[in-house]
Amino acid sequence: MTNLNAFDYHLPPELIATEPTQQRDQSRLLVLDRKTHTISHSSISEFPQYLNPNDCLVLNDTRVLSARLFGVRKSTGGKWEGLYLGSNTLGQWKLMSKTRGKLVPGEIIELQPAHQRSEQKQLTLQMDSKDDEGYWTVTVQSEEDHHQLLEHFGTMPLPPYMRRELATDEDWERYQTVYANQPGAVAAPTAGLHFTPELLERCTQKGVGIANVTLHVGIGTFKPISAETLEEHKMHSEWCELPQGSADLLNATRDQGGRIVSVGTTSVRTLESVAKQGPLKAWQGETDIFIYPPYQFQAVDCLLTNFHLPKSTLLVLVSAFAGSEFIREAYKKAVEANYRFYSYGDAMLIL
């Protein structure tokens, strides 16, 4: 049994990045070489120099929804806050819900636009039922497209440690990757936030391929592990897809002796979910894969990732990839060198 305390570390609060760098590619880069067991300091702008021709970058092209919602309870006038988590085949929404007092099934919530936009519309939600995990199934009183409704009423669901209720104009742009294309996430795949079109262009000019996958990042990815041992932790499932074109490119990469370089842990989870079932091929569906040591990676050779919260499933995944001791040493060095941590923070490249 693996105790969760093995994945704890001390992080001075001032190292938590609450704002992005001025430019996306200005972040620092801590480089871990597993072969030589060395750690060096670099920057994201130097990232292409660590790639070889015939390597392939794997990007998660999910797009973050304006999933954070505000409203009032019609029966009491009390404030209400929610987080959209998805919808079912009947068109009902699944929500996390927060309010004073106890919500009862059948209650009506009147949504208020989070940002003052010109077109004020009415939207009401009926709270239908609450499941064992505390999530609500909700009927939406509208025939409009769900993503458009969220665009109008919601705000960017920033992590709580950024300490602001509403996304700023800068957040609307910077908490989304430049290649975000498939709406469905409630959190950004943060390793991808460092890329500019120019940086990607420099990679492709070097002969590096780019394969897209989609994993709609859900709340489960960032939920702290509540079990005392890793073996007891149950991951929430998230929808992901590996398109046929990307599978073909990744197989060709391996055939030509190139490396598969995953941008972010969500890309890793997508590829490893497919690889568990055999050779890489087109696949889509729900995954609840939880990667922890010891784990035999089948589809990923290198990983670009941000610095993760203590005792999180993401820190456990990178520990499985690089080795727990090596990651502990790297995080210690990152803290000593004042690297910036979490979503808007600096990055780590594990070769």
Coordinates of C-alpha atoms in Angstrom, one line a residue, residues 168-339:
T168 CA -10.6 39.3 -15.8
D169 CA -10.3 40.1 -19.5
E170 CA -6.8 38.7 -19.3
D171 CA -8.1 35.4 -17.8
W172 CA -10.6 34.9 -20.7
E173 CA -7.6 34.8 -23.1
R174 CA -4.9 33.3 -21.0
Y175 CA -6.8 30.5 -19.2
Q176 CA -7.4 28.9 -22.6
T177 CA -4.7 27.3 -24.8
V178 CA -4.1 29.0 -28.2
Y179 CA -5.2 25.7 -29.9
A180 CA -8.3 25.1 -27.7
N181 CA -11.0 23.8 -30.1
Q182 CA -13.4 21.3 -28.5
P183 CA -15.6 22.9 -25.8
G184 CA -16.1 20.7 -22.7
A185 CA -13.5 21.3 -19.9
V186 CA -14.1 22.9 -16.5
A187 CA -10.4 23.5 -16.0
A188 CA -7.5 24.2 -18.4
P189 CA -5.0 21.6 -19.5
T190 CA -2.3 23.9 -18.0
A191 CA 0.9 22.7 -19.6
G192 CA -0.5 23.9 -22.9
L193 CA -1.0 27.5 -21.7
H194 CA 2.7 28.2 -22.3
F195 CA 2.5 27.7 -26.1
T196 CA 2.2 30.5 -28.7
P197 CA 1.6 29.9 -32.4
E198 CA 5.2 31.0 -33.0
L199 CA 6.6 28.4 -30.5
L200 CA 4.5 25.6 -32.1
E201 CA 5.8 26.8 -35.5
R202 CA 9.4 26.5 -34.3
C203 CA 8.7 23.0 -33.2
T204 CA 7.2 22.0 -36.6
Q205 CA 10.0 23.7 -38.5
K206 CA 12.4 21.3 -36.7
G207 CA 10.5 18.3 -38.1
V208 CA 8.4 17.6 -35.0
G209 CA 4.8 16.3 -35.6
I210 CA 1.8 17.5 -33.8
A211 CA -1.0 15.2 -32.8
N212 CA -4.2 16.4 -31.1
V213 CA -6.2 14.5 -28.5
T214 CA -9.2 15.7 -26.5
L215 CA -9.8 15.1 -22.8
H216 CA -12.4 17.3 -21.2
V217 CA -10.8 18.1 -17.9
G218 CA -13.3 17.5 -15.1
I219 CA -13.4 18.4 -11.4
G220 CA -12.0 15.0 -10.5
T221 CA -8.6 15.7 -11.9
F222 CA -8.0 18.5 -9.3
K223 CA -9.8 17.0 -6.4
P224 CA -7.4 16.2 -3.6
I225 CA -7.0 12.5 -2.8
S226 CA -9.1 11.9 0.3
A227 CA -8.1 8.2 0.8
E228 CA -5.1 7.5 3.0
T229 CA -3.6 5.1 0.4
L230 CA -3.5 5.5 -3.4
E231 CA -5.0 2.1 -3.9
E232 CA -8.2 3.3 -2.2
H233 CA -8.6 6.4 -4.3
K234 CA -11.4 6.4 -7.0
M235 CA -10.9 8.7 -9.9
H236 CA -13.9 10.5 -11.5
S237 CA -14.3 9.6 -15.1
E238 CA -13.6 12.1 -17.9
W239 CA -14.5 12.0 -21.6
C240 CA -11.5 11.7 -24.0
E241 CA -10.8 10.9 -27.7
L242 CA -7.8 9.9 -29.7
P243 CA -8.7 10.6 -33.4
Q244 CA -7.5 8.1 -36.1
G245 CA -5.2 10.7 -37.7
S246 CA -3.4 11.3 -34.4
A247 CA -3.1 7.5 -33.7
D248 CA -1.6 7.0 -37.2
L249 CA 0.9 9.9 -36.6
L250 CA 1.9 8.5 -33.2
N251 CA 2.4 5.0 -34.5
A252 CA 4.5 6.4 -37.4
T253 CA 6.6 8.4 -34.9
R254 CA 7.5 5.3 -32.9
D255 CA 8.2 3.4 -36.2
Q256 CA 10.7 6.1 -37.2
G257 CA 12.4 6.1 -33.8
G258 CA 10.9 9.4 -32.7
R259 CA 9.6 10.2 -29.2
I260 CA 6.1 10.8 -28.1
V261 CA 6.2 14.1 -26.1
S262 CA 3.0 14.6 -24.1
V263 CA 2.0 18.2 -23.3
G264 CA 0.3 17.8 -20.0
T265 CA -1.0 15.0 -17.8
T266 CA -4.3 15.0 -19.5
S267 CA -2.7 14.0 -22.8
V268 CA -0.8 11.2 -20.9
R269 CA -4.1 9.9 -19.5
T270 CA -5.7 9.9 -22.9
L271 CA -2.9 8.0 -24.6
E272 CA -2.4 5.5 -21.7
S273 CA -6.2 4.8 -21.6
V274 CA -6.1 3.8 -25.2
A275 CA -2.8 1.9 -24.9
K276 CA -4.2 -0.3 -22.1
Q277 CA -6.5 -1.8 -24.7
G278 CA -3.7 -2.6 -27.2
P279 CA -1.9 -0.7 -30.1
L280 CA -2.9 3.0 -30.5
K281 CA -6.0 3.4 -32.6
A282 CA -9.0 5.7 -32.9
W283 CA -10.9 5.6 -29.6
Q284 CA -13.3 7.7 -27.6
G285 CA -15.1 7.2 -24.3
E286 CA -15.0 7.8 -20.6
T287 CA -11.7 7.1 -18.7
D288 CA -11.1 6.9 -15.0
I289 CA -7.5 5.8 -15.3
F290 CA -5.4 6.6 -12.2
I291 CA -1.7 6.4 -12.8
Y292 CA 0.5 5.9 -9.7
P293 CA 3.8 4.1 -9.0
P294 CA 4.8 1.6 -10.1
Y295 CA 3.2 2.0 -13.5
Q296 CA 4.6 0.8 -16.9
F297 CA 4.0 3.7 -19.4
Q298 CA 3.3 2.4 -22.9
A299 CA 2.5 5.4 -25.0
V300 CA 4.6 8.4 -23.7
D301 CA 8.3 9.0 -23.8
C302 CA 8.6 12.6 -22.5
L303 CA 6.3 14.9 -20.5
L304 CA 5.9 18.7 -20.3
T305 CA 3.9 19.5 -17.2
N306 CA 3.3 22.3 -14.7
F307 CA 4.0 22.0 -11.0
H308 CA 1.1 20.4 -9.1
L309 CA -0.6 20.6 -5.8
P310 CA 0.7 18.4 -2.9
K311 CA -1.1 15.1 -2.5
S312 CA -2.8 15.5 -5.9
T313 CA -3.4 12.8 -8.5
L314 CA -1.3 14.9 -11.0
L315 CA 1.7 14.9 -8.7
V316 CA 1.3 11.1 -8.2
L317 CA 1.2 10.7 -12.1
V318 CA 4.5 12.6 -12.6
S319 CA 6.1 10.7 -9.8
A320 CA 5.1 7.5 -11.6
F321 CA 6.7 8.9 -14.8
A322 CA 10.0 10.2 -13.4
G323 CA 10.3 8.4 -10.1
S324 CA 9.1 9.6 -6.7
E325 CA 12.6 10.5 -5.4
F326 CA 13.6 12.3 -8.6
I327 CA 10.4 14.4 -8.5
R328 CA 10.9 15.2 -4.8
E329 CA 14.4 16.4 -5.5
A330 CA 13.1 18.5 -8.5
Y331 CA 10.3 20.1 -6.5
K332 CA 12.8 21.0 -3.7
K333 CA 15.0 22.7 -6.3
A334 CA 12.1 24.5 -7.9
V335 CA 11.0 25.9 -4.5
E336 CA 14.6 26.9 -3.7
A337 CA 14.9 28.7 -7.1
N338 CA 11.5 30.5 -6.7
Y339 CA 9.7 28.8 -9.6

